[in-house]
Coordinates of C-alpha atoms in Angstrom, one line a residue:
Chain A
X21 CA 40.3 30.8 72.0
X22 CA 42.4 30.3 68.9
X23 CA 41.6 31.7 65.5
X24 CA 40.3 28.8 64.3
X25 CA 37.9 27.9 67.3
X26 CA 36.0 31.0 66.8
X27 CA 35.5 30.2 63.1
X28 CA 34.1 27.2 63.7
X29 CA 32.1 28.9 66.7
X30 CA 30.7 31.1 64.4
X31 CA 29.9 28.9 61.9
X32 CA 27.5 27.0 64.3
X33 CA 26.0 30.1 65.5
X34 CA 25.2 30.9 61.4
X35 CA 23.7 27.6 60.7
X36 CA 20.8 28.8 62.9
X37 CA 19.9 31.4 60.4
X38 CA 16.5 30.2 58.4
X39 CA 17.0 32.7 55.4
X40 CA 19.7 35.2 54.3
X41 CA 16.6 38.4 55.8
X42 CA 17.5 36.3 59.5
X43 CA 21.5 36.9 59.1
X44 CA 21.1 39.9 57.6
X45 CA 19.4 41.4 60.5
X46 CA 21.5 39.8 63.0
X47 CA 24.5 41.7 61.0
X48 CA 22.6 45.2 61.1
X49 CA 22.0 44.0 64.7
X50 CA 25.7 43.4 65.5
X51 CA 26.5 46.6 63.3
X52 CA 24.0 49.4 65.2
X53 CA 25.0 47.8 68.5
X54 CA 28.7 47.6 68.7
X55 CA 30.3 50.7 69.8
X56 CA 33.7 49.6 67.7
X57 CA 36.1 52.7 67.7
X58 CA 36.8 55.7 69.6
X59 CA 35.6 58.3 67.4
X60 CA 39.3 60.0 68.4
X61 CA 40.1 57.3 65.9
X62 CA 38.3 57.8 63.3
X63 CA 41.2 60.0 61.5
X64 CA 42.5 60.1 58.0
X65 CA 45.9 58.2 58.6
X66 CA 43.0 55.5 60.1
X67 CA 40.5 55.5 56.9
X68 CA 40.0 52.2 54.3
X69 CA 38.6 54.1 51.4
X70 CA 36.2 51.8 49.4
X71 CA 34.3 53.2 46.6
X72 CA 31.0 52.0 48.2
X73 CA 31.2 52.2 52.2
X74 CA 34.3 53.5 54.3
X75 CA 36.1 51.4 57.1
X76 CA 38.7 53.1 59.7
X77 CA 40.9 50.4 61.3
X78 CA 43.4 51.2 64.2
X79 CA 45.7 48.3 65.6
X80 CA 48.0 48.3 69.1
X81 CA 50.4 45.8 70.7
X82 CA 49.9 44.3 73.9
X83 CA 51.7 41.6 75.7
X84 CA 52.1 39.7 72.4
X85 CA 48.9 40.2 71.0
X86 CA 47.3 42.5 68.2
X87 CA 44.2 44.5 69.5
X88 CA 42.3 45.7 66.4
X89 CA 39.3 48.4 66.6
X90 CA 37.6 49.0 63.3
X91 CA 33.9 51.0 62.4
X92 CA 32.6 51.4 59.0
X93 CA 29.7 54.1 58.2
X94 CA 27.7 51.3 56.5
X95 CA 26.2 49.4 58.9
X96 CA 26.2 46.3 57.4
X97 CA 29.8 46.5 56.5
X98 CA 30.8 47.1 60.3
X99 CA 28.2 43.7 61.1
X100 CA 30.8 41.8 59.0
X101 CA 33.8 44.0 60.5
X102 CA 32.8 42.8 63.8
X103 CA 32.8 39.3 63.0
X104 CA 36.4 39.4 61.7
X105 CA 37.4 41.8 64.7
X106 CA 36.0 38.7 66.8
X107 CA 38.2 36.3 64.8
X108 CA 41.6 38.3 64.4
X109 CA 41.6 40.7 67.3
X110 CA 43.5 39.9 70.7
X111 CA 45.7 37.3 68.6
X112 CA 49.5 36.7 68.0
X113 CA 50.9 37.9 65.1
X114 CA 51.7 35.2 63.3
X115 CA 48.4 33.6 63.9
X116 CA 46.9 36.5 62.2
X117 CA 49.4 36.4 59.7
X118 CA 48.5 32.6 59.0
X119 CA 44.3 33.1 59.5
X120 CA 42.4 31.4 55.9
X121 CA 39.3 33.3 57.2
X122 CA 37.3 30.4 55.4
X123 CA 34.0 31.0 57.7
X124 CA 33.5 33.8 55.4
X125 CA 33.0 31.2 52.8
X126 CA 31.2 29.1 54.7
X127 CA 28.8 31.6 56.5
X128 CA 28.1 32.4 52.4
X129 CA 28.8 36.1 53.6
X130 CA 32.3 36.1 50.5
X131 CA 30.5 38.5 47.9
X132 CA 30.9 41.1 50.9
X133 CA 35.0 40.1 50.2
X134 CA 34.6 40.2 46.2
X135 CA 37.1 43.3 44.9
X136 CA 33.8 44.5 42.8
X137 CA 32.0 45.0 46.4
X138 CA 34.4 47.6 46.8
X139 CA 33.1 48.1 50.3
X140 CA 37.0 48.9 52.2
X141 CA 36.2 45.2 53.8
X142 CA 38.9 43.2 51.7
X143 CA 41.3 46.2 52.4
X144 CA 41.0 46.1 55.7
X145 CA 41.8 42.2 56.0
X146 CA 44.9 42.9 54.0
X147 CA 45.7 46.0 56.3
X148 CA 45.3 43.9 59.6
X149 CA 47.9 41.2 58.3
X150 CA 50.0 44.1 57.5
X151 CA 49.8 45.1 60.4
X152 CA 50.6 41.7 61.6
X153 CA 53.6 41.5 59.8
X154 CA 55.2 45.0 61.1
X155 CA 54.3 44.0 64.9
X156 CA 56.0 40.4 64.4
X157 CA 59.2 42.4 63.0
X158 CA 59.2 45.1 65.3
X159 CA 58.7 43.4 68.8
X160 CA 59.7 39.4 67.9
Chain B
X12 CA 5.5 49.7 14.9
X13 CA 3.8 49.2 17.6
X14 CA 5.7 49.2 21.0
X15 CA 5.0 45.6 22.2
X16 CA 7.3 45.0 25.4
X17 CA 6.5 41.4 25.6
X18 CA 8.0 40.6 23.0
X19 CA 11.0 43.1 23.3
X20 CA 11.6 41.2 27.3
X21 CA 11.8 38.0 24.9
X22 CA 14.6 39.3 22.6
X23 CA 16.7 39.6 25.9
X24 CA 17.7 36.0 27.1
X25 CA 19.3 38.1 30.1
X26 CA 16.6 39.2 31.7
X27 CA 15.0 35.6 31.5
X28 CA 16.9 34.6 34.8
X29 CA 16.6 34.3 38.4
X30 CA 18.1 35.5 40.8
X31 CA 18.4 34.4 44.3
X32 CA 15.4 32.2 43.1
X33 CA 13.4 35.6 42.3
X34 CA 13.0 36.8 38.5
X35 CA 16.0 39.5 38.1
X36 CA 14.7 42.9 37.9
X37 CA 17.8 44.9 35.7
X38 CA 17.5 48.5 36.6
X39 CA 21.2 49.4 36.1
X40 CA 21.4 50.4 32.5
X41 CA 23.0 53.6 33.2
X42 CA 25.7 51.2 33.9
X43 CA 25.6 49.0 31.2
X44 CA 22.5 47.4 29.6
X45 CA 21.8 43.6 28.5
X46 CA 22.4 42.7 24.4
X47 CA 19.4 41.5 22.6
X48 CA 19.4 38.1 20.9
X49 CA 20.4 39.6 17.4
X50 CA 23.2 41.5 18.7
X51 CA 24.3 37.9 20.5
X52 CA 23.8 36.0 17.3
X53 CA 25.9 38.8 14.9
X54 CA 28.9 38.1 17.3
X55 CA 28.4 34.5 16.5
X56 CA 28.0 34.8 13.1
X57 CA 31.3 36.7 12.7
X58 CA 33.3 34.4 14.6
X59 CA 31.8 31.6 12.9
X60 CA 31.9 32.9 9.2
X61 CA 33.3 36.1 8.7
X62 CA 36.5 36.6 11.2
X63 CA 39.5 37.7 9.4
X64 CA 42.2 41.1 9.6
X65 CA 40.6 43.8 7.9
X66 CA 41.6 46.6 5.3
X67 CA 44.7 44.4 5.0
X68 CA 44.3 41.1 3.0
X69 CA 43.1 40.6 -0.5
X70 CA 41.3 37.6 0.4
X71 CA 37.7 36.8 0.3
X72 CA 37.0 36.5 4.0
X73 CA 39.3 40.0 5.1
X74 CA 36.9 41.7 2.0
X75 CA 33.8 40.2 3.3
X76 CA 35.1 41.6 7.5
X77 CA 36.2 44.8 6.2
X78 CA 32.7 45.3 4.0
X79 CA 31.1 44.6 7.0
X80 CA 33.1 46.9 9.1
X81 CA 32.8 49.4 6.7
X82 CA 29.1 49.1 6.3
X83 CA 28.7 49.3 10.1
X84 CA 30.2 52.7 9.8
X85 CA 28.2 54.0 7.3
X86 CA 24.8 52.6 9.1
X87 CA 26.2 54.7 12.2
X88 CA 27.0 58.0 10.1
X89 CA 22.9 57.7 9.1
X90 CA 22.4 57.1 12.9
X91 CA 23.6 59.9 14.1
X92 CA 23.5 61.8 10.9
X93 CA 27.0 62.9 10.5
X94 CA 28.1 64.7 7.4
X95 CA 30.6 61.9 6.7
X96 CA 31.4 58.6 7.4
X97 CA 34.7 59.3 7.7
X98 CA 34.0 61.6 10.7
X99 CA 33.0 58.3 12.8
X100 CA 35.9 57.2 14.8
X101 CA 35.8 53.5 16.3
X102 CA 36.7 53.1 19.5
X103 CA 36.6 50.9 22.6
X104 CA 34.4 53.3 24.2
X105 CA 33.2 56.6 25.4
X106 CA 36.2 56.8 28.0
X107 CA 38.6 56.4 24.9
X108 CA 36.5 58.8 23.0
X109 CA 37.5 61.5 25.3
X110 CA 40.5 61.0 25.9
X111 CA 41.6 60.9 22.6
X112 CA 40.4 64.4 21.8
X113 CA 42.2 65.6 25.1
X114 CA 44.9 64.5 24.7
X115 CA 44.9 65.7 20.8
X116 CA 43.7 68.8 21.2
X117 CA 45.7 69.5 23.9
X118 CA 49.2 68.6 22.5
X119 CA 48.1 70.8 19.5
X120 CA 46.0 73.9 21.0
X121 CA 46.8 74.5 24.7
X122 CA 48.8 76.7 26.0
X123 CA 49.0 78.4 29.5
X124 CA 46.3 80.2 30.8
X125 CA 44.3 78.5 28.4
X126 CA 41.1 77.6 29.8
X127 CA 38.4 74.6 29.6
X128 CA 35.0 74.5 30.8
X129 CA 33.4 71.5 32.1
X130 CA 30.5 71.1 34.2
X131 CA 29.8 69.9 38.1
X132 CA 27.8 66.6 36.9
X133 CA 30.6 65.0 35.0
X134 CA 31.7 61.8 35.0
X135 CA 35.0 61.0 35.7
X136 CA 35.6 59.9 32.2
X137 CA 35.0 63.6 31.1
X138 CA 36.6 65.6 34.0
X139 CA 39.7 63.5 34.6
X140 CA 41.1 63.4 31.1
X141 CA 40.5 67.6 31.1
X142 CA 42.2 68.4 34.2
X143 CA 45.4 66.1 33.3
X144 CA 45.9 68.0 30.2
X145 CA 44.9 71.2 31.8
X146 CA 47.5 70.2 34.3
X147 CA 50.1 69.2 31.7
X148 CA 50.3 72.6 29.8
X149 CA 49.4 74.7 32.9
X150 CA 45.8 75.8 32.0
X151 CA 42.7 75.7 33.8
X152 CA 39.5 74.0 34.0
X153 CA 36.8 75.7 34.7
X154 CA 33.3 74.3 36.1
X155 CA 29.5 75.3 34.9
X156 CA 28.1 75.4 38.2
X157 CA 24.2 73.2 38.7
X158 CA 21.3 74.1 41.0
X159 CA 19.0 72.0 44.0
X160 CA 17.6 70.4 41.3
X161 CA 20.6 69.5 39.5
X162 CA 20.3 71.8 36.5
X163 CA 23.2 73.9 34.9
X164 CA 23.1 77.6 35.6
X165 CA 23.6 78.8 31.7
X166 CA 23.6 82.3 33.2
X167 CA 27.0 81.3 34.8
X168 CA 27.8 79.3 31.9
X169 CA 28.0 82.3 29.8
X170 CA 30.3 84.2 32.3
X171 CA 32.8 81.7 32.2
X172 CA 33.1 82.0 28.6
X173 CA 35.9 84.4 27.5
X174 CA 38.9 84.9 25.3
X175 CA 40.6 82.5 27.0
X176 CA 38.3 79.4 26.4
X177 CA 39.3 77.0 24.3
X178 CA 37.3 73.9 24.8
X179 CA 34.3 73.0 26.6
X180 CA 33.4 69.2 27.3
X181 CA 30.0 68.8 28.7
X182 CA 27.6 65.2 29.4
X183 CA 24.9 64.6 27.2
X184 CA 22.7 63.8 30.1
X185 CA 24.2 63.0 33.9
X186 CA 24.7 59.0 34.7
X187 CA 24.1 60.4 38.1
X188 CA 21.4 62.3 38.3
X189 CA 19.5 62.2 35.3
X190 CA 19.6 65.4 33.7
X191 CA 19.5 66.2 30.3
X192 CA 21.4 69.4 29.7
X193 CA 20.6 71.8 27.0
X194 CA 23.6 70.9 25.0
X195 CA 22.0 72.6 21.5
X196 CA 21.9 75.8 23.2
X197 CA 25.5 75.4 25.0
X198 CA 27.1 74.7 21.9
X199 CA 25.9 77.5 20.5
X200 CA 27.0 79.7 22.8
X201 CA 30.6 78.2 22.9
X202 CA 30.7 78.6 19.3
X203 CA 29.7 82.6 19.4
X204 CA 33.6 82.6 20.5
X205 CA 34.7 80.1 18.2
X206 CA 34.8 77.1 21.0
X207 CA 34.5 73.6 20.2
X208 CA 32.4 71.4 22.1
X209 CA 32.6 67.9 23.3
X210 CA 29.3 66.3 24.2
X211 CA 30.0 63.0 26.6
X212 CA 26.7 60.7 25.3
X213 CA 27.4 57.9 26.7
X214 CA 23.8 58.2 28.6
X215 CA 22.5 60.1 25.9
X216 CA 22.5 57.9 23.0
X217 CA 20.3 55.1 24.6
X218 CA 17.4 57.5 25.7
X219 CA 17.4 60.3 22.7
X220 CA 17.2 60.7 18.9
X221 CA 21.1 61.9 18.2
X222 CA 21.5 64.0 15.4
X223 CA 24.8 65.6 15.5
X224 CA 24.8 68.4 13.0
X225 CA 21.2 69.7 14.1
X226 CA 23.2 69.9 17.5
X227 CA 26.2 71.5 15.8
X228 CA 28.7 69.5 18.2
X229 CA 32.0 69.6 17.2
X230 CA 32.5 65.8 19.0
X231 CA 30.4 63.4 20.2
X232 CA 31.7 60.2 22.3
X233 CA 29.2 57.3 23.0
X234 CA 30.1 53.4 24.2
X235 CA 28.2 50.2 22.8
X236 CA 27.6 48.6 25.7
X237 CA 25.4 51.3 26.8
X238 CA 23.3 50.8 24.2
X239 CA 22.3 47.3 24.3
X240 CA 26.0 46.8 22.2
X241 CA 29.1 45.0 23.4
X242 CA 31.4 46.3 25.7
X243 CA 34.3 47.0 23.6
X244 CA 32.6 49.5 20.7
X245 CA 32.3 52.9 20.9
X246 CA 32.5 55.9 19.0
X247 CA 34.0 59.1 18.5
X248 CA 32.3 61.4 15.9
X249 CA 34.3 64.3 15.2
X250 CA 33.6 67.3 12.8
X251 CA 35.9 66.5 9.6
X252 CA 37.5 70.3 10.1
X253 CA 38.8 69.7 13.8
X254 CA 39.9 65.5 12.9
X255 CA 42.2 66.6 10.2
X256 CA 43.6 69.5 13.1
X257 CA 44.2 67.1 15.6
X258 CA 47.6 65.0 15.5
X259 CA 47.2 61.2 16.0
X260 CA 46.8 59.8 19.2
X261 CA 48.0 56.4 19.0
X262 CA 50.2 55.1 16.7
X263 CA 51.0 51.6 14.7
X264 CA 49.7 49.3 12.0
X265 CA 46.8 50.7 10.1
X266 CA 46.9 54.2 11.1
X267 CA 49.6 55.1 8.7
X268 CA 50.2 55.6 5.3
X269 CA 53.8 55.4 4.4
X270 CA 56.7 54.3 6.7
X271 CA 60.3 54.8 6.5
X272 CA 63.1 54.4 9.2
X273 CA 62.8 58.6 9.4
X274 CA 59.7 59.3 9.3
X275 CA 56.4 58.3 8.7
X276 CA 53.1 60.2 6.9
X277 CA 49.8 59.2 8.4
X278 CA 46.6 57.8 6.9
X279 CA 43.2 59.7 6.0
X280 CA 40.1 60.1 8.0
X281 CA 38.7 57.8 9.5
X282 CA 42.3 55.7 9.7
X283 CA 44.4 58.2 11.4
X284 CA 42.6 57.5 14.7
X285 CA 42.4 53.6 14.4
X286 CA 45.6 52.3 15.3
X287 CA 45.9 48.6 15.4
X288 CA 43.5 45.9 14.6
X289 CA 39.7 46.9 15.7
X290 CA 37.7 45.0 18.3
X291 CA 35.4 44.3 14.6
X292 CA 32.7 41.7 16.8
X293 CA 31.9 44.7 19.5
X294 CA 31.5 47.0 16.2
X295 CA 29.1 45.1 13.7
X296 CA 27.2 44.2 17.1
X297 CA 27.0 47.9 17.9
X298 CA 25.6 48.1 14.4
X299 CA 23.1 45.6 14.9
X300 CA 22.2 47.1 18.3
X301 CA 21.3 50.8 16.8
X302 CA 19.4 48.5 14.0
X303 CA 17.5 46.9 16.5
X304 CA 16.3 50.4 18.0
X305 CA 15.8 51.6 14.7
X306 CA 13.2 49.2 14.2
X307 CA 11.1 49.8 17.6
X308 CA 11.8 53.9 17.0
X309 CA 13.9 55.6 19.3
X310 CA 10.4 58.2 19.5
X311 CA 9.0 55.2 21.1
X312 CA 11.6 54.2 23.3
X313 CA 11.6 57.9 24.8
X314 CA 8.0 57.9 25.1
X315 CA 8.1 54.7 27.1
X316 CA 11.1 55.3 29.4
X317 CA 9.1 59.4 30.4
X318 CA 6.4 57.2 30.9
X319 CA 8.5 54.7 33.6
X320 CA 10.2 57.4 34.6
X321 CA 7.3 59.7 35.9
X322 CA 5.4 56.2 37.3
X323 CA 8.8 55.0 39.1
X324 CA 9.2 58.5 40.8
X325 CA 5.5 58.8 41.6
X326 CA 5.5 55.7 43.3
X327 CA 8.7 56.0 44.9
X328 CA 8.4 59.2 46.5
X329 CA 5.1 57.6 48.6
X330 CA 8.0 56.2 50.5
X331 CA 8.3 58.1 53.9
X332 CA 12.0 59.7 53.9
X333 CA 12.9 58.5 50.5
X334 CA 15.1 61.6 48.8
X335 CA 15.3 61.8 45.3
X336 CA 18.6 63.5 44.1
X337 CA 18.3 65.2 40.9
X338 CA 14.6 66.3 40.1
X339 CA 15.3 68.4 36.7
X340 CA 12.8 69.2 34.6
X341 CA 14.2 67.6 31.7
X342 CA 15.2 64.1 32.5
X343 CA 16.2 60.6 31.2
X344 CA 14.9 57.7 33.2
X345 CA 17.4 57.6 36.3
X346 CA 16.5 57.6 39.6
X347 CA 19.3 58.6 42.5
X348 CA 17.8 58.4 46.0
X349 CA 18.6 57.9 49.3
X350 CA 16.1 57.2 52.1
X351 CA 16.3 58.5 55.3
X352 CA 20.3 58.2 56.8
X353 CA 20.1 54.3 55.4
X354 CA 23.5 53.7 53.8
X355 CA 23.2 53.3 49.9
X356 CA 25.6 50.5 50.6
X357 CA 23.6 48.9 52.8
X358 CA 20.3 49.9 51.3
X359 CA 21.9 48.4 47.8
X360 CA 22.8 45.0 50.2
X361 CA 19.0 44.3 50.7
X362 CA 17.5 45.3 47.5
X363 CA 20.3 43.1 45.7
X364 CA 19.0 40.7 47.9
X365 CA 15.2 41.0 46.6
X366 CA 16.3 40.0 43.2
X367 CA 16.5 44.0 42.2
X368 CA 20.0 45.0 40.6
X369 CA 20.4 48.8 41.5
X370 CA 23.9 50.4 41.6
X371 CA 24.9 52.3 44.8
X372 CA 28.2 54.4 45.6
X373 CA 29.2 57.9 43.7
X374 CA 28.8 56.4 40.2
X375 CA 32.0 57.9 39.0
X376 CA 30.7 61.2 40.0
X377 CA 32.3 61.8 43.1
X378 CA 32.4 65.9 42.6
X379 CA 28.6 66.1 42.2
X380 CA 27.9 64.4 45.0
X381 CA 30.5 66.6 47.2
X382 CA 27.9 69.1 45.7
X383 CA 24.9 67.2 47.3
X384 CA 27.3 66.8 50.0
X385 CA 26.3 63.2 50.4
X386 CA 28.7 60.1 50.1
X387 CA 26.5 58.2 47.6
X388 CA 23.4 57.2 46.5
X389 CA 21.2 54.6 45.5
X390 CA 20.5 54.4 41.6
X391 CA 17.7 52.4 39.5
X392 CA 18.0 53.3 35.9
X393 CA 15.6 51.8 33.3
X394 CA 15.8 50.7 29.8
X395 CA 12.7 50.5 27.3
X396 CA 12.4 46.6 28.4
X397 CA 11.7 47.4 32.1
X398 CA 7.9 47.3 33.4
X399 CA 5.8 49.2 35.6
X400 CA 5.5 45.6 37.8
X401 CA 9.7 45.9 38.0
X402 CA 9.2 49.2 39.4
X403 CA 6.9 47.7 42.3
X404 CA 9.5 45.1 42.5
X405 CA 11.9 48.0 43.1
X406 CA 9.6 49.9 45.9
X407 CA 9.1 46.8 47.4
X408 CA 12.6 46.1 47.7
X409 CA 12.9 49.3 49.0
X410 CA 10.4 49.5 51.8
X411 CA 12.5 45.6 52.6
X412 CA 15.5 47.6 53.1
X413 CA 13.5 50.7 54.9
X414 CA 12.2 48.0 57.1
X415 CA 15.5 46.1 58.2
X416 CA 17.9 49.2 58.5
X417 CA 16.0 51.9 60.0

């Protein structure tokens, strides 16, 4: 599916929510279930320092497309981290590099994004373009 | 007067507002703390009536700003009962406070192998601005190490004081933990070896009666916005001795006295330190703020925080796995906690969610909490308009977050 498919897959999926305690727990749900990173990963040269939660992202190339793993120690930081490993992982670079991410808006989930959250989260969606950028360079 | 917090909620149009359709329960004063209506309406007043440059024009409206100005200082020096007005320093805070004194006393008094002594439960604010000038003239800081309970050991206090000390810059009370040190007693044992001290009051001034020369301090830093005043004001007091010492730290229009191409002399106290035009809104609010307490009785204020205090941590500790952090005996009304392996991120997620405004993270600590050896906490700090039903609001929101994370 392309990036913007899964958005809009995701917004459906959110619209079932009744309150924000419903999509809350289905984000502590998705965070305390997915097994998102080898803990091998988890290293310094790996680690998002926020001031409020940490994220460790780790990125590889394969046959065109960006793999991302990522794992926060708050839990509902990694929920959120797994919806936008859903949206940008196994893409192309320069879809990546092009993603507007505006489910986050839309799935009212963008105070998790503010800079005074602090929470590694906007930092890591900066990093993965990055990331995006220096694969597109190195192997286009 | 009599302490009636019905009407002291009413002088705070902030706390009249919902959030996420629930009435907001504020408990993160430690952080900053909502203005009452007076304080909101002196702004007004001086933008409407009274703005104009002061100490500069001869016209009526600069006299009229710079009386005002003027008379805000002199309301302060009776505040905090200094020996002069001139010995209170405007500033745009606590942070500037500091560093204004480190960097000044530094340039003038440090040499190598000089050494500083702060203590474990500092703020960045008062660690950060000592180590870079320790660093600059190759001295050393040394730290006044705390116990479980987040108390300073004076015993080891005393050891690391020496012929070699030259300044010690302590907190008032910690924003993290909530401990009120026993500055009096510390500054008196600095001075036994002719130290100066530094007291960081930026959480003390809301909580406690300040009275600088009972406490002997050489400096004492506070901001306004922690103290129901605009971000913006702050002040440095400074013993008149040590502020005629210390060289200027910043330099320009109002801080000088006569200038040439060559060379320029300096103004007197209190201009020396007040380069530039003054943020004069944030000051006269400041003013009106410390007014404001005067007139409930800062007595009364402590009485009724110890009184929220002791309720919040009775109740709170009920909760199964809930950790306080910091349990001195002699504290100001904050509350750090964690419960169980919960997140303070996430924890702070939920109870944001119930309408409760907590702060989580290392509050600017960091070092403290490398103590605890934990990456953050949870904090709910309360002011004298916070209620016993707020707290329930808080446990409540709690056991919500107890209940989705666990």
């Amino acid at each position: 599916m392309t990036i913007p498919e899964i958005e809009n897959q995701l917004e459906s999926e959110f619209q079932y929510f009744e309150d924000w305690m419903d999509k809350y727990n289905y984000l502590i749900e998705m965070g305390k279930s997915l097994p998102l990173i080898d803990p091998k990963l988890k290293i310094q040269s790996n680690l998002i320092s926020g001031c409020q939660s940490r994220v460790w992202l780790h990125a590889a190339y394969e046959n065109g497309k960006i793999i991302f793993k990522a794992d926060s120690d708050a839990v509902i930081t990694k929920g959120i981290i797994s919806l936008l490993i859903r949206v940008l992982s196994n893409q192309k670079p320069d879809d990546i590099l092009n993603a507007k991410l505006e489910f986050i808006d839309k799935i009212d989930l963008k105070e998790h994004l503010s800079p005074t959250r602090s929470n590694g989260l906007l930092s890591m969606i900066k990093q993965m373009k990055l990331y995006a950028l220096a694969f597109k360079t190195k192997y286009q | 007067m009599i302490f009636n917090i019905n009407k002291i909620r009413k002088d705070f149009p902030a706390l009249q507002q919902e959030v996420y359709k629930k009435p907001l329960v504020y408990l993160d004063n430690a952080a900053t703390t909502q203005k009452p209506q007076a304080v909101i309406d002196r702004i007004v007043k001086y933008n409407t009536y009274e703005n104009s440059n002061i100490h500069r024009g001869v016209h009526y409206l600069s006299q009229k700003a710079t009386d005002a100005y003027e008379q805000a200082r002199i309301f302060i020096k009776e505040y905090i009962n200094t020996a002069e007005s001139h010995e209170i320093i405007f500033t745009k805070g606590t942070t500037e406070s500091i560093n204004i004194i480190a960097s000044s006393f530094g340039k003038k008094f440090l040499k190598k192998d000089d050494e500083i002594i702060i203590s474990t439960m500092e703020h960045h604010s008062n660690l950060v601005p000592w180590q870079q000038v320790c660093i600059e003239n190759r001295a050393h800081l040394k730290v006044i190490p705390i116990n479980e309970k987040g108390e300073l050991l004076i015993d080891e206090f005393k050891k690391l004081l020496n012929e070699k000390t030259k300044f010690v810059a302590l907190t008032h009370i910690s924003n993290a933990l909530g401990t009120i040190n026993p500055v009096k007693e510390i500054i008196e044992m600095a001075h036994k070896f002719d130290v100066p001290v530094l007291i960081d009051g930026a959480q003390g001034i809301p909580h406690l009666k300040i009275d600088v020369q009972n406490l002997d301090c050489d400096f004492y830093c506070f901001s306004g916005h922690k103290v129901f005043a605009p971000m913006g004001s702050g002040v440095l007091y400074g013993k008149e001795k040590w502020l005629e010492k210390l060289p200027p730290f910043q330099f320009g229009g109002e801080m000088v006295e006569n200038v040439t191409f060559e060379k320029t002399t300096f103004n007197e106290l209190p201009f020396k330190f007040e380069a530039g035009t003054p943020n004069v809104e944030s000051i006269l609010g400041l003013e009106t703020a410390l007014r404001y307490i005067s007139e409930i009785g800062i007595e009364n204020i402590a009485d009724y925080e110890n009184d929220l205090l002791n309720y919040a941590t009775k109740e709170l500790t009920k909760i199964d796995g809930l950790r306080i952090i910091g349990t001195a005996e002699k504290k100001a009304s904050v509350i750090s906690f964690l419960i169980g392996n919960i997140h303070p991120y996430d924890a702070g997620t939920i109870i944001d969610r119930m309408g409760v405004a907590v702060r989580t993270g290392h509050h600017c600590a960091q070092p403290v909490l490398d103590w605890f050896d934990i990456p953050g906490t949870i904090r709910a700090s309360f002011a004298f308009y916070n209620t016993k039903d707020e707290v329930d609001r808080l446990v409540e929101a709690v056991l919500q977050a107890k209940k989705m994370l666990e």
